[in-house]
mmCIF file of C-alpha atoms and ligand atoms in Angstrom:
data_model
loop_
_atom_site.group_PDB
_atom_site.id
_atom_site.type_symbol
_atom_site.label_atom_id
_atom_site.label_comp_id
_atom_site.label_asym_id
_atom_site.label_seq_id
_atom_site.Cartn_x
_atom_site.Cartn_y
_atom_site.Cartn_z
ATOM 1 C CA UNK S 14 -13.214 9.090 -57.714
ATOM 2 C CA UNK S 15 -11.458 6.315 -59.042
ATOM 3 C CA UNK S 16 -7.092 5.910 -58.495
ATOM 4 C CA UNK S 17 -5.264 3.720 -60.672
ATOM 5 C CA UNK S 18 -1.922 3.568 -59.329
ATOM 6 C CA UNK S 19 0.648 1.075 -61.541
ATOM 7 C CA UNK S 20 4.703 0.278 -61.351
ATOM 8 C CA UNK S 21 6.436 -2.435 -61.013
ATOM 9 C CA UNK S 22 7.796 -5.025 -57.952
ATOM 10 C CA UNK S 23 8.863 -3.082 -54.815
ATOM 11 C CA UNK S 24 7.919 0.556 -56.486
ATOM 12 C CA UNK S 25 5.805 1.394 -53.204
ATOM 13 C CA UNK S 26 2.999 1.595 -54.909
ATOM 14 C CA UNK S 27 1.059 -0.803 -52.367
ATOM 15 C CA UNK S 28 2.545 0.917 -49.531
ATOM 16 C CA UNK S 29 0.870 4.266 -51.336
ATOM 17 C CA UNK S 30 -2.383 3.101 -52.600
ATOM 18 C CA UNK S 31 -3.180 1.891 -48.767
ATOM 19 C CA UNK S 32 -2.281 5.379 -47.639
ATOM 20 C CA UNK S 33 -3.909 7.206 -50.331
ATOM 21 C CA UNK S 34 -6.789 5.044 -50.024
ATOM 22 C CA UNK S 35 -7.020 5.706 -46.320
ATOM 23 C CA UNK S 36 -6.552 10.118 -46.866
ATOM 24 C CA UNK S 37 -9.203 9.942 -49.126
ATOM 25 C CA UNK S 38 -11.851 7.382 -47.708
ATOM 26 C CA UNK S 39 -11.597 5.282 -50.081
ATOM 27 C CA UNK S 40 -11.723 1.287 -50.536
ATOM 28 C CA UNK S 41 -8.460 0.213 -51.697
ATOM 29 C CA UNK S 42 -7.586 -3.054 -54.165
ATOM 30 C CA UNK S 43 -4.641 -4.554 -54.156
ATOM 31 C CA UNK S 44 -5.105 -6.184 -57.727
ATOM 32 C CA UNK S 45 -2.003 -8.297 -57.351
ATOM 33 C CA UNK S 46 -3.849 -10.261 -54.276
ATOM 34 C CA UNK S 47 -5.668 -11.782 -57.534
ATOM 35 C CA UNK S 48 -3.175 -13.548 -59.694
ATOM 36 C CA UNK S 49 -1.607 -14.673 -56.554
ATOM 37 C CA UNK S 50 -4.969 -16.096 -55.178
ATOM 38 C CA UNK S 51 -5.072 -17.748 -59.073
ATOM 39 C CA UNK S 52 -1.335 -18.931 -58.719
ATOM 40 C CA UNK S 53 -2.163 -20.584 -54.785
ATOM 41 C CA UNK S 54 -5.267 -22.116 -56.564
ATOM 42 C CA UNK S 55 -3.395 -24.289 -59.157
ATOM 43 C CA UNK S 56 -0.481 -24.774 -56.809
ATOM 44 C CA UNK S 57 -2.661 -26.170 -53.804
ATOM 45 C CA UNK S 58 -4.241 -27.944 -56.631
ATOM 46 C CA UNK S 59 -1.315 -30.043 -57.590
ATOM 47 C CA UNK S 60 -1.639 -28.149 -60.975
ATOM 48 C CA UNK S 61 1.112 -26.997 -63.080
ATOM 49 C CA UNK S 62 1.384 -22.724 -63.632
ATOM 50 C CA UNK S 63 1.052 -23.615 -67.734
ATOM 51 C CA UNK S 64 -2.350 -24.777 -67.008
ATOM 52 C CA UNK S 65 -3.984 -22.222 -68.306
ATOM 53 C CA UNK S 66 -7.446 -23.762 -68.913
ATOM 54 C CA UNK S 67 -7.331 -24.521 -65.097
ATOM 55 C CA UNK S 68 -5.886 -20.752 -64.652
ATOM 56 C CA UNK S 69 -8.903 -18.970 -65.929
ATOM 57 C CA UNK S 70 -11.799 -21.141 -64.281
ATOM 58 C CA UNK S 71 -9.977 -20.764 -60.831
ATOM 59 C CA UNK S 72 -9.563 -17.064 -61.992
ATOM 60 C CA UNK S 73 -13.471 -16.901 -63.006
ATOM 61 C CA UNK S 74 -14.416 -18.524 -59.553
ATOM 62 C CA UNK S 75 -12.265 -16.369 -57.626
ATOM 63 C CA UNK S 76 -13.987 -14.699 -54.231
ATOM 64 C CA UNK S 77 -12.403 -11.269 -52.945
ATOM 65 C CA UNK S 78 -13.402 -12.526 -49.600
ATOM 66 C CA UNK S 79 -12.007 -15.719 -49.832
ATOM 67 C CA UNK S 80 -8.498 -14.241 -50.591
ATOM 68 C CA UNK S 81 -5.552 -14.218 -47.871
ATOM 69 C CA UNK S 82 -3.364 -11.639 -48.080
ATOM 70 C CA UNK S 83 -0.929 -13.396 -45.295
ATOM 71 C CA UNK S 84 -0.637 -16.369 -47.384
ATOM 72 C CA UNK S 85 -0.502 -14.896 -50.668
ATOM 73 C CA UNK S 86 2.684 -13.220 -49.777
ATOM 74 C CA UNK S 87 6.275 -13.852 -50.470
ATOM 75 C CA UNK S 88 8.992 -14.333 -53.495
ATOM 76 C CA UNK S 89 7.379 -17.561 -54.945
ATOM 77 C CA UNK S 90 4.110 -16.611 -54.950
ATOM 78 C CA UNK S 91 5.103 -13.193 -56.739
ATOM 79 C CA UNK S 92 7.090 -15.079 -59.277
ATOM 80 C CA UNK S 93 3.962 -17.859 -59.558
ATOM 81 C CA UNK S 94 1.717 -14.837 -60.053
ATOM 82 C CA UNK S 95 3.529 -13.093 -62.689
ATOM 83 C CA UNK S 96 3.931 -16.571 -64.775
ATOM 84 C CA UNK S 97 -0.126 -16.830 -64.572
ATOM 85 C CA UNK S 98 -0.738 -13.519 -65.146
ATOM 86 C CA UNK S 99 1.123 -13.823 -68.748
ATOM 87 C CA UNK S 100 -2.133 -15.755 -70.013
ATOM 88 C CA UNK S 101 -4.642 -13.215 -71.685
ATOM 89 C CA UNK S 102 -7.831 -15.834 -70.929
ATOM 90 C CA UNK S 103 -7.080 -15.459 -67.288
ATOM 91 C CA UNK S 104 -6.220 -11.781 -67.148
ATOM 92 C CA UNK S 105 -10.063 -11.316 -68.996
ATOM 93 C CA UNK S 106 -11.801 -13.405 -66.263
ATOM 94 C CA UNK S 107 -10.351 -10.763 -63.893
ATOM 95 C CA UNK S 108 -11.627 -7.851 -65.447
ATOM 96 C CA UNK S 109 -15.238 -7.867 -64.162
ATOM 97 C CA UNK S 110 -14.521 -8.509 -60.680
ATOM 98 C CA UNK S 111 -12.041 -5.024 -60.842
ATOM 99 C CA UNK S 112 -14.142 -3.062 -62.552
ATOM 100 C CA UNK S 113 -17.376 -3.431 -60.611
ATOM 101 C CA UNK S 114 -14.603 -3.264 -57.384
ATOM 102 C CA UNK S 115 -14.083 0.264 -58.865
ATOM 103 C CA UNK S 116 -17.165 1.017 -59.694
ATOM 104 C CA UNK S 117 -18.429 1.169 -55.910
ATOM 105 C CA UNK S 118 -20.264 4.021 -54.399
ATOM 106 C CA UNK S 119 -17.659 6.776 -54.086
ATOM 107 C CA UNK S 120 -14.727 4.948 -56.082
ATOM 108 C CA UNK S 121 -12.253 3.013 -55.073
ATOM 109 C CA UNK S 122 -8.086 3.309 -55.805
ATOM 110 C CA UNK S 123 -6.561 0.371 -57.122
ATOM 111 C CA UNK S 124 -2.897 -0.832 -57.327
ATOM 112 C CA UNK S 125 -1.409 -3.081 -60.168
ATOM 113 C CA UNK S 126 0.341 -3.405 -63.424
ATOM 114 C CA UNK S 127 -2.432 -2.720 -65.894
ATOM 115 C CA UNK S 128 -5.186 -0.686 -64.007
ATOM 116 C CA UNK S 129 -4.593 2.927 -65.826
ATOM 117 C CA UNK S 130 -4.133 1.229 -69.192
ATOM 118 C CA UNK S 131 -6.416 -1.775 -69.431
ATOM 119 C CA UNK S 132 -8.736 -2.069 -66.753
ATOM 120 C CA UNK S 133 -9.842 1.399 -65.800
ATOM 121 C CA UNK S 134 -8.762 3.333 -68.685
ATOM 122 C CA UNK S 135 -11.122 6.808 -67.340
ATOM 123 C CA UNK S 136 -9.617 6.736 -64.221
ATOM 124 C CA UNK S 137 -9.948 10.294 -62.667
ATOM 125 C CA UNK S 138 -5.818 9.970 -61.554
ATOM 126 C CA UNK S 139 -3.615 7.945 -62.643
ATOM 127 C CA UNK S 140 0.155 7.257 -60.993
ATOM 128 C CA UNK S 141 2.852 5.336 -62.245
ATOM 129 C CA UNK S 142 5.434 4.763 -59.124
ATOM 130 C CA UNK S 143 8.707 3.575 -60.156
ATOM 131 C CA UNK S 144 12.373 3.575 -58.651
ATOM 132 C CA UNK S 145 15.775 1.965 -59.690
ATOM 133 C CA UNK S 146 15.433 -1.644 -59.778
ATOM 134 C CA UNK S 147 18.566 -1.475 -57.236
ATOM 135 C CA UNK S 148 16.672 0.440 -54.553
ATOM 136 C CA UNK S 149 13.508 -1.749 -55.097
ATOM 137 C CA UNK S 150 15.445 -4.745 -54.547
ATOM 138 C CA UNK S 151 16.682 -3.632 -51.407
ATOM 139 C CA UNK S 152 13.195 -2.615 -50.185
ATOM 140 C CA UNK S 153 12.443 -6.147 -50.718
ATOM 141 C CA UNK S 154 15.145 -7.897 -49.486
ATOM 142 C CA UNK S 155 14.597 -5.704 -46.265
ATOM 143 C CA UNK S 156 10.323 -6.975 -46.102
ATOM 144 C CA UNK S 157 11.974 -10.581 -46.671
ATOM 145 C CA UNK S 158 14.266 -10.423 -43.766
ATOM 146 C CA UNK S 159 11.824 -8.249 -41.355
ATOM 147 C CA UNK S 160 8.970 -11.134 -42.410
ATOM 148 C CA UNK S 161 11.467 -14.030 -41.356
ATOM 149 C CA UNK S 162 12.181 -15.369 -44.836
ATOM 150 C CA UNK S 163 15.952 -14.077 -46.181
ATOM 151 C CA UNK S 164 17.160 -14.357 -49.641
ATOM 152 C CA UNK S 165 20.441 -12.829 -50.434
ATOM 153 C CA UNK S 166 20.301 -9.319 -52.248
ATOM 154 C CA UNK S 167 21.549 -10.559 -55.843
ATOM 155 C CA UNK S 168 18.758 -13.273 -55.885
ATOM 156 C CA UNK S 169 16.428 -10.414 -54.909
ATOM 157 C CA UNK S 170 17.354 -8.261 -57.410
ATOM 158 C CA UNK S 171 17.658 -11.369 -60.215
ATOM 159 C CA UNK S 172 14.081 -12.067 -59.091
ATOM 160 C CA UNK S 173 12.511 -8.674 -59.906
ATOM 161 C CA UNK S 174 14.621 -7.701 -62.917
ATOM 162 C CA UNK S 175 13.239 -11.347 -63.950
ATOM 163 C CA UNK S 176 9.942 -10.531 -63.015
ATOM 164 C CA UNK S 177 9.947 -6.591 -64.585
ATOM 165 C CA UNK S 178 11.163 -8.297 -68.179
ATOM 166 C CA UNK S 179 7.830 -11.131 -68.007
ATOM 167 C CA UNK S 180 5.196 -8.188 -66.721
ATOM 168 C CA UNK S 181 6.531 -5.422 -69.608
ATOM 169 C CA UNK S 182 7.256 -7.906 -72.573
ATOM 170 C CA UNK S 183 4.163 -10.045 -71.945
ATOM 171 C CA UNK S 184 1.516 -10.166 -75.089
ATOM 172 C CA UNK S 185 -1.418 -9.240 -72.653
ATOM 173 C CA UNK S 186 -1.713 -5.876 -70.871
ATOM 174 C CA UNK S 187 1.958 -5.800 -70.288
ATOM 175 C CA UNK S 188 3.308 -3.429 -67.490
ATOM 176 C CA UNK S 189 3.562 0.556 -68.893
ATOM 177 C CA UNK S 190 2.944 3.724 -68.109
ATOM 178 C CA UNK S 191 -0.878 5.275 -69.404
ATOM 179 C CA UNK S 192 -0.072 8.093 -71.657
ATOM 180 C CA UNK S 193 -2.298 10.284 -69.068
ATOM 181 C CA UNK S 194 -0.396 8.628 -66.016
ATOM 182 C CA UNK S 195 2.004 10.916 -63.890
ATOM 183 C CA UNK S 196 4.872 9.297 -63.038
ATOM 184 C CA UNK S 197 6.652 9.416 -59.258
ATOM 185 C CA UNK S 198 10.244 8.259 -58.986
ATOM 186 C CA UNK S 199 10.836 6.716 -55.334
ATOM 187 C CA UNK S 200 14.380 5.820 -55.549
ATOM 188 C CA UNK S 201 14.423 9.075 -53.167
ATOM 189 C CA UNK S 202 11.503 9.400 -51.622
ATOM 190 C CA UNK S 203 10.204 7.575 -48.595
ATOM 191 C CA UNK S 204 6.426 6.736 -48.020
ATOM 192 C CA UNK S 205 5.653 9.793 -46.355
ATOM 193 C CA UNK S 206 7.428 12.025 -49.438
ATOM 194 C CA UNK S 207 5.523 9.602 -51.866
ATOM 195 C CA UNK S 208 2.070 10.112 -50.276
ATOM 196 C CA UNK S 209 2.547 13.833 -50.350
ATOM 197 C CA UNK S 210 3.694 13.980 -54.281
ATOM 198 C CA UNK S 211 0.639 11.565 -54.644
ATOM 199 C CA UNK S 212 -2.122 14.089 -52.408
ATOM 200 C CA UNK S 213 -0.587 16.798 -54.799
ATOM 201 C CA UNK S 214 -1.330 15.334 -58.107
ATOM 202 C CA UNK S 215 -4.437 14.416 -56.591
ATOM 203 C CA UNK S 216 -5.957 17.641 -55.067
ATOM 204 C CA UNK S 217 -4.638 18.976 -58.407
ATOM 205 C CA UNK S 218 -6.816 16.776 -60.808
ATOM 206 C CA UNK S 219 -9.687 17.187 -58.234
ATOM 207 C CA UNK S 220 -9.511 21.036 -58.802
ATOM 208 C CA UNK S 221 -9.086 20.391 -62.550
ATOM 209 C CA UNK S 222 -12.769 18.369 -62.206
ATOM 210 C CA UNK S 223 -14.586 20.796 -60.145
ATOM 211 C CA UNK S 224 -15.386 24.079 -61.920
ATOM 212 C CA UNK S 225 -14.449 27.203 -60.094
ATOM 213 C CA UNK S 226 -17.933 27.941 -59.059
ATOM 214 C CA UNK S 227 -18.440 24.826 -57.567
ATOM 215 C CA UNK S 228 -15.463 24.527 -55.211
ATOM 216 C CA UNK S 229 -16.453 24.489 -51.691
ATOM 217 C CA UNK S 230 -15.261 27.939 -50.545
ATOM 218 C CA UNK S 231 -17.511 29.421 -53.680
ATOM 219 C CA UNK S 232 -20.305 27.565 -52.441
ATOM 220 C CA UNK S 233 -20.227 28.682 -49.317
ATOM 221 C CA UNK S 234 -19.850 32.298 -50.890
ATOM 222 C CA UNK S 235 -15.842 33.168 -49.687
ATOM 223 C CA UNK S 236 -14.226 34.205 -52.528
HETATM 224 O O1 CDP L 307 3.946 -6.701 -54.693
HETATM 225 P P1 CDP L 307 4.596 -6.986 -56.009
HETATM 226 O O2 CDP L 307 4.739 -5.777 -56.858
HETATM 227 O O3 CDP L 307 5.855 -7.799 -55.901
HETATM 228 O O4 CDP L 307 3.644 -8.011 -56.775
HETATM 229 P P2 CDP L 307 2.065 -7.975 -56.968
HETATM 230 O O5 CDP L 307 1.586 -6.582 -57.210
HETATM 231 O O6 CDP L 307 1.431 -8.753 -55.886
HETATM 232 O O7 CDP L 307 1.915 -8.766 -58.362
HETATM 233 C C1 CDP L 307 2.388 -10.089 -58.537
HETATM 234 C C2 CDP L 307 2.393 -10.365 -60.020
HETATM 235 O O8 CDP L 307 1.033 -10.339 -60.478
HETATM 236 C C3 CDP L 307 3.116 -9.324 -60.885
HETATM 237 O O9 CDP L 307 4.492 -9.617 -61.099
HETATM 238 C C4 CDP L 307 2.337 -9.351 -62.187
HETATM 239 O O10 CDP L 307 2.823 -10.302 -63.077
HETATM 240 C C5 CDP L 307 0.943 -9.776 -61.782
HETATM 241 N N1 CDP L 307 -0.002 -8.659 -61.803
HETATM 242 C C6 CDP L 307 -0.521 -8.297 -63.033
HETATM 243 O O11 CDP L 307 -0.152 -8.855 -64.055
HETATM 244 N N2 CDP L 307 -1.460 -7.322 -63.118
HETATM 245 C C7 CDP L 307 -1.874 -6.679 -62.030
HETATM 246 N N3 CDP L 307 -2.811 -5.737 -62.154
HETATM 247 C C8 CDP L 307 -1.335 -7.003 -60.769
HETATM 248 C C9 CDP L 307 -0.376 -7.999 -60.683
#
């Protein structure tokens, strides 16, 4: 089964896909690791973010293994990330490496910006976690100051209205909702309300799949 499970900055939808990744036994991608592995690579590099012949070959090179979530963390790497991920050569030389991710033995969910709409467009579910651009500012100004690096709440919330505009106005797979994606609001909802609304939708779709006679309780004969 594959999850593709999109939104914007601070949604929760990392926070989810872990959990939802971990209910189901699944391996879990966090596809925004990627451009901010590219963005590290030109930046370590002494290379500027407009580079984007340099972009795409650190992009085509690029090891899962290799990547560091620790150190791929943070405001400027997010906002680094997003200004790579504009360029359509270097968004192409990371489609392989997420498709075959999905394509694993027994699927895989994935979290991002373009997963249900341009990478895995047959995804079996697909989410699109949102919530007010107020409340996901304060969700990250709270990781900032809980991780040791404060920024006041108006530059947070600059940064990711900033950030939201670039990701849904950009020429190449820009941030939206899949026509076939159901959408969770988490302005209200913590991460244990969000994982159930998520398990719902799922279990649904995974009933949807299986025909009657083939659910488990038919197969075992209990009607
Ligand atoms: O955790 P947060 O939502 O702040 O950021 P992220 O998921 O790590 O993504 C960082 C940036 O990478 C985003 O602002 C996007 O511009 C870009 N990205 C993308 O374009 N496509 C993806 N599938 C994932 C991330």
């Amino acid at each position: 089964m594959i999850i593709a499970i999109d939104g914007p900055a601070a949604s929760g939808k990392g926070t989810l896909a872990k959990a939802v990744a971990a209910h189901c036994g699944l391996a879990h991608l966090d596809s925004g690791l990627l451009y901010r592995g590219v963005a590290k690579g030109l930046i370590d590099r002494g290379l500027a973010l407009e580079d984007e012949a340099a972009a795409t070959e650190i992009a085509a090179q690029l090891d899962l293994s290799m990547l560091d979530a620790a150190a791929l963390r943070g405001a400027a790497m997010g906002e680094a990330a997003s200004r790579i991920a504009a360029h359509a050569s270097v968004r192409a030389a990371l489609v392989d490496l997420q498709r075959s991710f999905a394509r694993q033995p027994g699927g895989a969910v994935i979290d991002g910006r373009d997963i249900g709409t341009a990478i895995c467009p047959d995804a079996d579910v697909k989410l699109f976690i949102t919530a007010s651009s107020e409340e996901r500012a304060r969700r990250r100004w709270r990781e900032l100051v809980l991780g040791g690096a404060p920024l006041d709440y108006d530059t947070v919330l600059a940064d990711i209205r900033r950030r939201d505009e670039r990701d849904s106005t950009r020429s190449a797979s820009p941030l939206r909702q899949a026509s076939d994606a159901v959408l969770i609001d988490t302005t209200r909802l913590d991460a244990q309300a969000a994982l159930s609304a998520a398990l719902a939708i799922i279990g649904e779709k995974r009933a949807r799949r299986e025909p009657a006679d083939l659910t488990p309780r038919a197969r075992r004969g209990e009607s």
